[in-house]
Amino acid sequence: MAIKLPAGFEDMLPADAGFYQEFVALAQRVFATYGYEPVITPQVELTDLFVRGIGEATDVVSKEMFTAISGENLATLLAGGTVKAKSRLTLRPEGTAGVVRAVVEHDLVPQGAGPVKLMYAGPMFRAERPQKGRLRQFNQIGIECLGAEAPSVDAEGIVMLMRFFRQVGIPQESMVLLLNSMGCDDCRTPYREAVRDFVRRHADRMCPQCLERAETNPLRAFDCKNEGCRAVMADAPRITDWLCEPCRGHHDAVRSYLAAAGVDYAEDPTLVRGLDYYTRTVFEVQALDTNSAQNAIGGGGRYDRLAEEVGGRPTPGFGFALGFERCRIALEAAGVSVERPTSCDVFVATIEDAQRAAAFALVQRLRDAGVHADMNHQERSLKGQMKLANKLAARRVVVLGPDELAQGAAVVRDMGSHAERTVELDRMVEVLAAEVRGAEAPAPEA
Ligand SMILES: [Zn+2]
Ligand SMILES: [Zn+2]
């Protein structure tokens, strides 16, 4: 039996892969105008980075990580031995921890230096039950800004993300931006206690998972999908009532910057996000009308303690990630085309085998001139070659025949209009390259 792809993984075939590359390139262009530079970190890190950075009590770390075991370590484990922490590797479940690790390791934010702005794109891995919008390997694009704690950094990042979503084609009215503050250690610690007490007081109406989480991570009760829990949590203490003075000031400033930029948002005091590292600003962008439970297309926030958690000096940070696959669902729901089929500019056909060498040479010269050109490589009649040209969605076909070649010319057929013309071979590359460039010339910026 043929070997199949495991559940929760996806092949990106050419039309999809082309769209993905365009999606990433657009993000790079948009984020570059805000000063973000690309960074590429490994897809594997020490398991400890995620345990310490994301937090042991999170779902991601406790249940969803793919931990990689080398053959040697597997043999040790099977023999009942233990594997050193230094050789426990995990496929990254998210991008922030690795980027922060790299910033600390390479000292990209020396003491007192201005912020460093980095963007990444690539696959992340989570061992979840596969469902629509939730793959075990999925693609994220994200940014991290380290070394600045000003609220304008948070607002700038949010404005930038909303701009990208609009430019990629998600209609403004199909998105909602939710905003909250998680406070800092000073205000969150007593708030956490208050939520834990609240959950315990309503234990008879809460699900077992919320009760279990109440001990380690009580805020997760806000994310519970259980109807009973949701009803109870609607009356739970709100972080907004517990913010300390500096956190309150930071949150107010973020809101006023967003208002100044004309970005609409909704305050959601129950938005806590699943990771432990957030402080102060958290936000999420949800796509409406996708009929998918996984409708968060992007989100992030401030993480002023993360650099210390992974062993660096205190370095404030802000970042977000957006999910490619979920954006694709949102774009499809909005009727935006997400396929990028390629088409050949010029197909060179021959009437007889005797013209093959001339066809081969012409195709190379067209490619030298930047034209997407192709020819037949198998035994095919002219009719067969025209079929192949259609399959490649060729816009023009050059037909090389003995009589025309003798006169230093060839027939060019436009595959849209079926119009035919004779073009001198000496001028062929120049004429076709000019046509292709003309068709591709971008419209002037409005
Ligand atoms: Zn605070
Ligand atoms: Zn629950």
Short mmCIF file of C-alpha atoms and ligand atoms in Angstrom, two decimals:
data_model
loop_
_atom_site.label_atom_id
_atom_site.label_comp_id
_atom_site.label_asym_id
_atom_site.label_seq_id
_atom_site.Cartn_x
_atom_site.Cartn_y
_atom_site.Cartn_z
CA MET A 1 0.00 0.00 0.00
CA ALA A 2 1.24 3.48 -0.82
CA ILE A 3 2.48 5.46 2.18
CA LYS A 4 0.25 8.41 3.06
CA LEU A 5 0.84 11.67 4.88
CA PRO A 6 -0.03 11.38 8.61
CA ALA A 7 -3.20 13.12 9.86
CA GLY A 8 -2.77 16.76 10.82
CA PHE A 9 -0.12 17.45 8.20
CA GLU A 10 -0.61 19.05 4.83
CA ASP A 11 1.20 19.16 1.52
CA MET A 12 1.26 22.57 -0.13
CA LEU A 13 1.06 21.81 -3.84
CA PRO A 14 2.33 24.41 -6.35
CA ALA A 15 -0.77 26.64 -6.51
CA ASP A 16 -0.97 26.73 -2.66
CA ALA A 17 2.77 27.01 -2.16
CA GLY A 18 2.87 29.93 -4.59
CA PHE A 19 0.22 31.72 -2.55
CA TYR A 20 2.09 30.98 0.70
CA GLN A 21 5.28 32.50 -0.68
CA GLU A 22 3.40 35.57 -1.86
CA PHE A 23 1.75 35.84 1.58
CA VAL A 24 5.14 35.76 3.35
CA ALA A 25 6.68 38.22 0.86
CA LEU A 26 3.82 40.67 1.44
CA ALA A 27 4.30 40.42 5.22
CA GLN A 28 8.02 41.09 4.77
CA ARG A 29 7.31 44.16 2.65
CA VAL A 30 4.68 45.56 5.04
CA PHE A 31 6.70 44.84 8.21
CA ALA A 32 9.89 46.26 6.65
CA THR A 33 8.20 49.65 6.41
CA TYR A 34 7.97 49.50 10.23
CA GLY A 35 11.66 48.59 10.54
CA TYR A 36 11.33 44.81 11.04
CA GLU A 37 14.18 42.63 9.75
CA PRO A 38 14.01 38.89 9.07
CA VAL A 39 15.44 36.32 11.48
CA ILE A 40 15.56 32.55 10.96
CA THR A 41 15.95 30.39 14.05
CA PRO A 42 15.97 26.56 14.15
CA GLN A 43 12.73 24.59 14.20
CA VAL A 44 14.13 22.59 17.12
CA GLU A 45 15.15 23.98 20.52
CA LEU A 46 15.98 22.51 23.90
CA THR A 47 12.77 21.33 25.56
CA ASP A 48 13.65 23.48 28.60
CA LEU A 49 13.32 26.69 26.56
CA PHE A 50 9.60 26.05 26.11
CA VAL A 51 9.07 24.67 29.62
CA ARG A 52 10.63 27.78 31.17
CA GLY A 53 9.51 30.30 28.55
CA ILE A 54 5.93 29.26 27.83
CA GLY A 55 5.21 27.73 31.24
CA GLU A 56 4.80 24.18 32.47
CA ALA A 57 1.11 24.60 33.32
CA THR A 58 0.06 25.67 29.82
CA ASP A 59 -1.71 23.25 27.48
CA VAL A 60 1.02 23.79 24.92
CA VAL A 61 3.80 22.54 27.17
CA SER A 62 1.87 19.97 29.19
CA LYS A 63 0.10 18.24 26.29
CA GLU A 64 0.90 19.56 22.83
CA MET A 65 4.65 19.48 22.30
CA PHE A 66 6.39 17.17 19.85
CA THR A 67 9.54 16.18 21.67
CA ALA A 68 12.20 14.74 19.41
CA ILE A 69 14.23 11.79 20.55
CA SER A 70 17.40 10.73 18.76
CA GLY A 71 17.93 7.04 18.03
CA GLU A 72 20.61 6.86 20.70
CA ASN A 73 18.39 8.50 23.34
CA LEU A 74 15.46 6.31 22.37
CA ALA A 75 17.60 3.24 22.98
CA THR A 76 18.60 4.64 26.39
CA LEU A 77 14.96 5.34 27.31
CA LEU A 78 13.78 1.91 26.14
CA ALA A 79 16.50 0.34 28.27
CA GLY A 80 15.06 2.18 31.27
CA GLY A 81 17.75 4.87 31.41
CA THR A 82 17.33 8.63 31.55
CA VAL A 83 18.22 11.27 28.98
CA LYS A 84 20.11 14.43 29.97
CA ALA A 85 18.08 17.62 29.91
CA LYS A 86 20.66 19.04 27.49
CA SER A 87 19.74 16.49 24.85
CA ARG A 88 15.95 16.78 25.19
CA LEU A 89 14.83 18.54 22.02
CA THR A 90 11.39 19.80 21.04
CA LEU A 91 9.96 20.91 17.70
CA ARG A 92 9.02 24.55 18.30
CA PRO A 93 5.32 24.96 19.16
CA GLU A 94 5.52 28.74 18.62
CA GLY A 95 8.07 31.29 17.46
CA THR A 96 8.55 33.75 20.29
CA ALA A 97 10.62 31.66 22.72
CA GLY A 98 13.22 30.81 20.07
CA VAL A 99 13.57 34.42 18.87
CA VAL A 100 13.92 35.70 22.44
CA ARG A 101 16.50 32.97 23.09
CA ALA A 102 18.46 34.14 20.02
CA VAL A 103 18.24 37.80 21.08
CA VAL A 104 19.61 36.91 24.53
CA GLU A 105 22.26 34.52 23.20
CA HIS A 106 23.63 37.02 20.63
CA ASP A 107 23.10 40.02 22.90
CA LEU A 108 21.11 41.87 20.25
CA VAL A 109 19.80 44.34 22.82
CA PRO A 110 22.87 45.48 24.76
CA GLN A 111 22.18 47.30 28.02
CA GLY A 112 20.47 50.60 27.28
CA ALA A 113 20.24 49.99 23.51
CA GLY A 114 17.16 50.79 21.49
CA PRO A 115 14.72 48.13 20.44
CA VAL A 116 15.54 45.36 17.96
CA LYS A 117 12.69 44.52 15.57
CA LEU A 118 12.62 41.00 14.12
CA MET A 119 10.20 39.03 11.97
CA TYR A 120 10.04 35.31 11.28
CA ALA A 121 8.00 32.96 9.12
CA GLY A 122 7.88 29.20 9.13
CA PRO A 123 6.37 25.99 10.45
CA MET A 124 5.36 25.38 14.08
CA PHE A 125 4.39 22.01 15.56
CA ARG A 126 1.74 20.93 18.04
CA ALA A 127 0.62 17.41 18.85
CA GLU A 128 -3.07 18.29 18.94
CA ARG A 129 -6.08 16.37 17.72
CA PRO A 130 -6.28 17.47 14.07
CA GLN A 131 -9.37 19.47 13.06
CA LYS A 132 -10.31 22.24 10.64
CA GLY A 133 -7.92 25.13 11.13
CA ARG A 134 -5.78 23.12 13.53
CA LEU A 135 -2.89 21.23 11.98
CA ARG A 136 -0.01 19.48 13.72
CA GLN A 137 2.39 21.39 11.50
CA PHE A 138 1.18 24.87 10.66
CA ASN A 139 2.77 28.04 9.37
CA GLN A 140 3.10 31.23 11.31
CA ILE A 141 4.48 34.66 10.60
CA GLY A 142 5.40 36.72 13.62
CA ILE A 143 7.29 39.73 14.86
CA GLU A 144 9.14 40.45 18.09
CA CYS A 145 10.25 43.88 19.27
CA LEU A 146 12.69 43.68 22.19
CA GLY A 147 14.15 46.42 24.31
CA ALA A 148 11.30 48.93 24.52
CA GLU A 149 8.47 49.07 27.02
CA ALA A 150 6.62 52.08 25.63
CA PRO A 151 2.92 51.52 24.91
CA SER A 152 3.45 53.02 21.44
CA VAL A 153 5.38 49.82 20.54
CA ASP A 154 2.30 47.72 21.36
CA ALA A 155 0.00 50.03 19.39
CA GLU A 156 2.40 50.16 16.42
CA GLY A 157 2.51 46.34 16.27
CA ILE A 158 -1.27 46.06 16.37
CA VAL A 159 -1.70 48.73 13.68
CA MET A 160 0.88 46.90 11.52
CA LEU A 161 -0.90 43.54 11.88
CA MET A 162 -4.27 45.05 10.95
CA ARG A 163 -2.66 46.73 7.93
CA PHE A 164 -1.22 43.40 6.78
CA PHE A 165 -4.58 41.64 7.12
CA ARG A 166 -6.27 44.35 5.04
CA GLN A 167 -3.52 44.30 2.39
CA VAL A 168 -3.65 40.52 2.07
CA GLY A 169 -7.36 40.87 1.33
CA ILE A 170 -9.30 40.12 4.53
CA PRO A 171 -12.17 42.63 4.51
CA GLN A 172 -12.16 45.01 7.48
CA GLU A 173 -15.76 44.08 8.31
CA SER A 174 -14.81 40.37 8.53
CA MET A 175 -12.40 40.93 11.44
CA VAL A 176 -12.67 41.96 15.05
CA LEU A 177 -9.73 43.10 17.19
CA LEU A 178 -10.02 42.16 20.88
CA LEU A 179 -7.85 43.98 23.41
CA ASN A 180 -7.06 43.39 27.07
CA SER A 181 -4.34 43.89 29.65
CA MET A 182 -2.99 40.98 31.68
CA GLY A 183 -1.32 43.35 34.17
CA CYS A 184 2.10 42.72 35.67
CA ASP A 185 3.31 40.42 38.47
CA ASP A 186 2.23 43.04 41.03
CA CYS A 187 -1.38 43.16 39.96
CA ARG A 188 -1.80 39.74 38.37
CA THR A 189 -0.75 37.71 41.40
CA PRO A 190 -3.60 38.97 43.61
CA TYR A 191 -5.95 38.83 40.61
CA ARG A 192 -5.06 35.17 39.99
CA GLU A 193 -5.82 34.45 43.64
CA ALA A 194 -9.18 36.18 43.30
CA VAL A 195 -10.05 34.08 40.22
CA ARG A 196 -8.90 30.88 41.98
CA ASP A 197 -11.12 31.70 44.96
CA PHE A 198 -14.00 32.46 42.62
CA VAL A 199 -13.62 29.13 40.77
CA ARG A 200 -13.41 27.23 44.08
CA ARG A 201 -16.53 28.98 45.39
CA HIS A 202 -18.41 27.83 42.26
CA ALA A 203 -16.82 24.37 42.16
CA ASP A 204 -20.22 22.65 41.94
CA ARG A 205 -20.91 24.33 38.58
CA MET A 206 -17.43 24.02 37.01
CA CYS A 207 -16.01 21.20 34.89
CA PRO A 208 -13.27 18.93 36.34
CA GLN A 209 -10.65 20.43 34.00
CA CYS A 210 -11.30 23.98 35.25
CA LEU A 211 -11.12 22.76 38.85
CA GLU A 212 -7.83 21.04 38.17
CA ARG A 213 -6.47 24.11 36.37
CA ALA A 214 -7.62 26.39 39.19
CA GLU A 215 -4.63 25.18 41.20
CA THR A 216 -1.99 25.87 38.53
CA ASN A 217 -3.45 28.28 35.97
CA PRO A 218 -6.87 29.58 37.11
CA LEU A 219 -7.16 32.17 34.31
CA ARG A 220 -7.57 29.33 31.80
CA ALA A 221 -11.13 28.93 33.09
CA PHE A 222 -11.94 31.96 30.90
CA ASP A 223 -11.04 29.88 27.83
CA CYS A 224 -13.20 26.85 28.79
CA LYS A 225 -15.74 25.95 26.10
CA ASN A 226 -18.08 24.25 28.61
CA GLU A 227 -21.42 26.13 28.74
CA GLY A 228 -21.71 25.82 32.51
CA CYS A 229 -18.21 27.18 33.05
CA ARG A 230 -18.82 30.05 30.64
CA ALA A 231 -21.97 31.06 32.50
CA VAL A 232 -20.12 31.05 35.83
CA MET A 233 -17.05 32.89 34.46
CA ALA A 234 -19.24 35.68 33.06
CA ASP A 235 -19.45 36.97 36.65
CA ALA A 236 -15.81 36.27 37.56
CA PRO A 237 -13.52 39.10 38.69
CA ARG A 238 -12.21 41.15 35.75
CA ILE A 239 -8.50 41.98 35.39
CA THR A 240 -9.45 45.53 34.42
CA ASP A 241 -10.59 46.12 38.01
CA TRP A 242 -7.28 44.84 39.40
CA LEU A 243 -4.68 46.69 37.30
CA CYS A 244 -2.05 48.62 39.25
CA GLU A 245 -1.50 52.29 38.45
CA PRO A 246 1.41 51.80 35.94
CA CYS A 247 -0.45 48.96 34.15
CA ARG A 248 -3.62 51.04 33.97
CA GLY A 249 -1.61 53.94 32.49
CA HIS A 250 0.05 51.64 29.92
CA HIS A 251 -3.29 50.21 28.85
CA ASP A 252 -4.91 53.65 28.53
CA ALA A 253 -1.97 54.83 26.40
CA VAL A 254 -2.25 51.82 24.05
CA ARG A 255 -5.94 52.56 23.62
CA SER A 256 -5.34 56.21 22.83
CA TYR A 257 -2.63 55.37 20.26
CA LEU A 258 -5.01 52.91 18.56
CA ALA A 259 -7.71 55.56 18.51
CA ALA A 260 -5.23 58.06 17.05
CA ALA A 261 -4.41 55.56 14.27
CA GLY A 262 -8.11 55.02 13.57
CA VAL A 263 -7.99 51.31 14.50
CA ASP A 264 -11.25 49.91 15.89
CA TYR A 265 -11.07 47.43 18.75
CA ALA A 266 -13.27 45.85 21.38
CA GLU A 267 -12.19 45.56 25.01
CA ASP A 268 -12.40 41.95 26.17
CA PRO A 269 -11.47 41.55 29.84
CA THR A 270 -11.80 37.75 29.51
CA LEU A 271 -9.09 37.54 26.84
CA VAL A 272 -6.16 35.86 28.62
CA ARG A 273 -4.46 33.84 25.83
CA GLY A 274 -3.03 30.47 26.63
CA LEU A 275 0.62 31.25 27.32
CA ASP A 276 2.12 32.27 30.67
CA TYR A 277 4.59 34.84 29.41
CA TYR A 278 2.25 37.72 28.64
CA THR A 279 2.28 40.90 30.72
CA ARG A 280 0.12 43.97 30.17
CA THR A 281 -1.16 44.17 26.56
CA VAL A 282 -2.74 41.08 25.01
CA PHE A 283 -4.81 41.09 21.85
CA GLU A 284 -6.36 38.76 19.35
CA VAL A 285 -7.80 39.22 15.88
CA GLN A 286 -10.76 36.98 15.10
CA ALA A 287 -12.18 36.30 11.67
CA LEU A 288 -15.97 36.40 11.50
CA ASP A 289 -18.07 34.24 9.13
CA THR A 290 -15.57 31.39 8.84
CA ASN A 291 -17.80 28.73 10.47
CA SER A 292 -14.65 27.56 12.20
CA ALA A 293 -14.13 27.24 15.94
CA GLN A 294 -10.49 28.16 15.29
CA ASN A 295 -11.24 31.71 14.22
CA ALA A 296 -8.27 33.50 15.82
CA ILE A 297 -6.17 34.54 12.82
CA GLY A 298 -3.56 36.42 14.82
CA GLY A 299 -2.69 37.65 18.25
CA GLY A 300 0.02 38.44 20.71
CA GLY A 301 1.01 40.90 23.35
CA ARG A 302 3.70 42.15 25.68
CA TYR A 303 6.09 39.81 27.46
CA ASP A 304 8.36 41.88 29.70
CA ARG A 305 9.51 38.88 31.78
CA LEU A 306 10.29 36.32 29.07
CA ALA A 307 13.95 37.29 28.48
CA GLU A 308 14.63 36.75 32.20
CA GLU A 309 12.78 33.42 32.17
CA VAL A 310 15.19 32.12 29.55
CA GLY A 311 18.22 33.45 31.40
CA GLY A 312 18.78 36.92 29.93
CA ARG A 313 18.81 40.32 31.58
CA PRO A 314 15.43 42.03 31.97
CA THR A 315 14.38 43.04 28.44
CA PRO A 316 10.86 44.22 27.70
CA GLY A 317 9.28 42.70 24.61
CA PHE A 318 6.21 42.78 22.43
CA GLY A 319 5.20 40.44 19.62
CA PHE A 320 2.48 38.76 17.67
CA ALA A 321 1.99 35.76 15.42
CA LEU A 322 -0.50 35.17 12.67
CA GLY A 323 -1.54 31.82 11.30
CA PHE A 324 -1.25 31.28 7.56
CA GLU A 325 -3.76 28.40 7.36
CA ARG A 326 -6.40 30.26 9.39
CA CYS A 327 -5.93 33.40 7.27
CA ARG A 328 -6.42 31.20 4.21
CA ILE A 329 -9.76 29.97 5.65
CA ALA A 330 -10.78 33.60 6.33
CA LEU A 331 -9.79 34.66 2.79
CA GLU A 332 -11.73 31.76 1.25
CA ALA A 333 -14.76 32.70 3.38
CA ALA A 334 -14.47 36.26 2.04
CA GLY A 335 -14.32 34.95 -1.54
CA VAL A 336 -10.70 35.97 -2.10
CA SER A 337 -8.73 33.71 -4.44
CA VAL A 338 -5.94 31.89 -2.60
CA GLU A 339 -4.55 29.91 -5.51
CA ARG A 340 -1.65 31.12 -7.57
CA PRO A 341 -1.48 28.86 -10.61
CA THR A 342 1.51 29.57 -12.80
CA SER A 343 1.22 30.00 -16.55
CA CYS A 344 3.81 29.81 -19.25
CA ASP A 345 4.46 32.99 -21.26
CA VAL A 346 5.73 31.31 -24.42
CA PHE A 347 5.59 27.69 -25.55
CA VAL A 348 7.84 26.81 -28.49
CA ALA A 349 6.45 24.04 -30.74
CA THR A 350 8.02 22.33 -33.74
CA ILE A 351 6.40 20.94 -36.89
CA GLU A 352 9.13 18.33 -37.35
CA ASP A 353 11.87 16.86 -35.15
CA ALA A 354 14.38 18.64 -37.39
CA GLN A 355 13.47 21.98 -35.68
CA ARG A 356 14.05 20.71 -32.14
CA ALA A 357 17.57 22.10 -31.80
CA ALA A 358 16.37 25.53 -32.98
CA ALA A 359 13.45 25.33 -30.53
CA PHE A 360 15.81 24.37 -27.70
CA ALA A 361 18.08 27.35 -28.45
CA LEU A 362 15.13 29.78 -28.71
CA VAL A 363 13.70 28.62 -25.36
CA GLN A 364 17.07 29.23 -23.65
CA ARG A 365 17.34 32.74 -25.16
CA LEU A 366 13.79 33.57 -24.03
CA ARG A 367 14.62 32.42 -20.49
CA ASP A 368 17.81 34.50 -20.56
CA ALA A 369 15.53 37.46 -21.25
CA GLY A 370 13.41 36.62 -18.18
CA VAL A 371 10.54 35.03 -20.10
CA HIS A 372 8.85 31.90 -18.68
CA ALA A 373 9.32 29.68 -21.73
CA ASP A 374 8.94 25.95 -22.31
CA MET A 375 8.96 23.31 -25.03
CA ASN A 376 8.07 19.70 -25.65
CA HIS A 377 10.51 17.06 -24.40
CA GLN A 378 8.70 13.93 -25.61
CA GLU A 379 7.48 12.34 -28.83
CA ARG A 380 4.51 14.53 -29.75
CA SER A 381 2.82 15.64 -32.94
CA LEU A 382 2.14 19.37 -33.41
CA LYS A 383 -1.40 18.70 -32.20
CA GLY A 384 0.00 16.97 -29.11
CA GLN A 385 2.30 19.92 -28.49
CA MET A 386 -0.63 22.37 -28.72
CA LYS A 387 -2.47 20.25 -26.10
CA LEU A 388 0.59 20.45 -23.84
CA ALA A 389 0.76 24.23 -24.37
CA ASN A 390 -2.88 24.46 -23.25
CA LYS A 391 -2.15 22.36 -20.20
CA LEU A 392 0.68 24.73 -19.26
CA ALA A 393 -1.74 27.65 -19.78
CA ALA A 394 0.70 29.10 -22.31
CA ARG A 395 -0.27 32.58 -23.48
CA ARG A 396 1.57 32.30 -26.82
CA VAL A 397 2.91 29.48 -28.94
CA VAL A 398 5.79 29.95 -31.36
CA VAL A 399 5.59 27.36 -34.15
CA LEU A 400 8.92 26.52 -35.79
CA GLY A 401 8.47 24.94 -39.21
CA PRO A 402 10.90 24.15 -42.05
CA ASP A 403 9.56 26.79 -44.49
CA GLU A 404 9.47 29.68 -41.97
CA LEU A 405 12.88 28.73 -40.53
CA ALA A 406 14.35 28.85 -44.01
CA GLN A 407 13.09 32.43 -44.23
CA GLY A 408 14.40 33.32 -40.75
CA ALA A 409 10.90 33.66 -39.24
CA ALA A 410 8.29 31.79 -37.22
CA VAL A 411 4.54 31.95 -36.59
CA VAL A 412 3.39 33.23 -33.17
CA ARG A 413 -0.10 32.23 -32.12
CA ASP A 414 -1.90 34.10 -29.35
CA MET A 415 -3.68 31.37 -27.36
CA GLY A 416 -6.39 33.75 -26.12
CA SER A 417 -7.49 35.32 -29.40
CA HIS A 418 -6.08 32.57 -31.72
CA ALA A 419 -4.63 35.42 -33.85
CA GLU A 420 -1.46 34.45 -35.75
CA ARG A 421 1.40 36.63 -36.94
CA THR A 422 4.84 36.03 -38.43
CA VAL A 423 7.82 37.38 -36.50
CA GLU A 424 11.45 37.44 -37.66
CA LEU A 425 13.62 35.09 -35.60
CA ASP A 426 16.23 37.80 -35.10
CA ARG A 427 13.67 39.97 -33.34
CA MET A 428 11.67 37.16 -31.67
CA VAL A 429 13.22 37.36 -28.18
CA GLU A 430 13.11 41.16 -28.12
CA VAL A 431 9.45 41.28 -29.27
CA LEU A 432 8.15 38.57 -26.91
CA ALA A 433 10.16 39.80 -23.90
CA ALA A 434 8.77 43.33 -24.41
CA GLU A 435 5.20 41.93 -24.57
CA VAL A 436 5.65 39.89 -21.41
CA ARG A 437 7.19 42.83 -19.53
CA GLY A 438 4.37 45.10 -20.73
CA ALA A 439 1.72 42.67 -19.48
CA GLU A 440 3.46 42.35 -16.14
CA ALA A 441 4.20 46.04 -15.59
CA PRO A 442 2.64 46.88 -12.22
CA ALA A 443 -0.01 49.56 -12.08
CA PRO A 444 1.43 52.81 -10.72
CA GLU A 445 0.96 53.20 -6.95
CA ALA A 446 -2.27 55.03 -6.21
ZN ZN B 1 0.51 45.93 37.20
ZN ZN B 2 -14.52 24.39 32.44
#
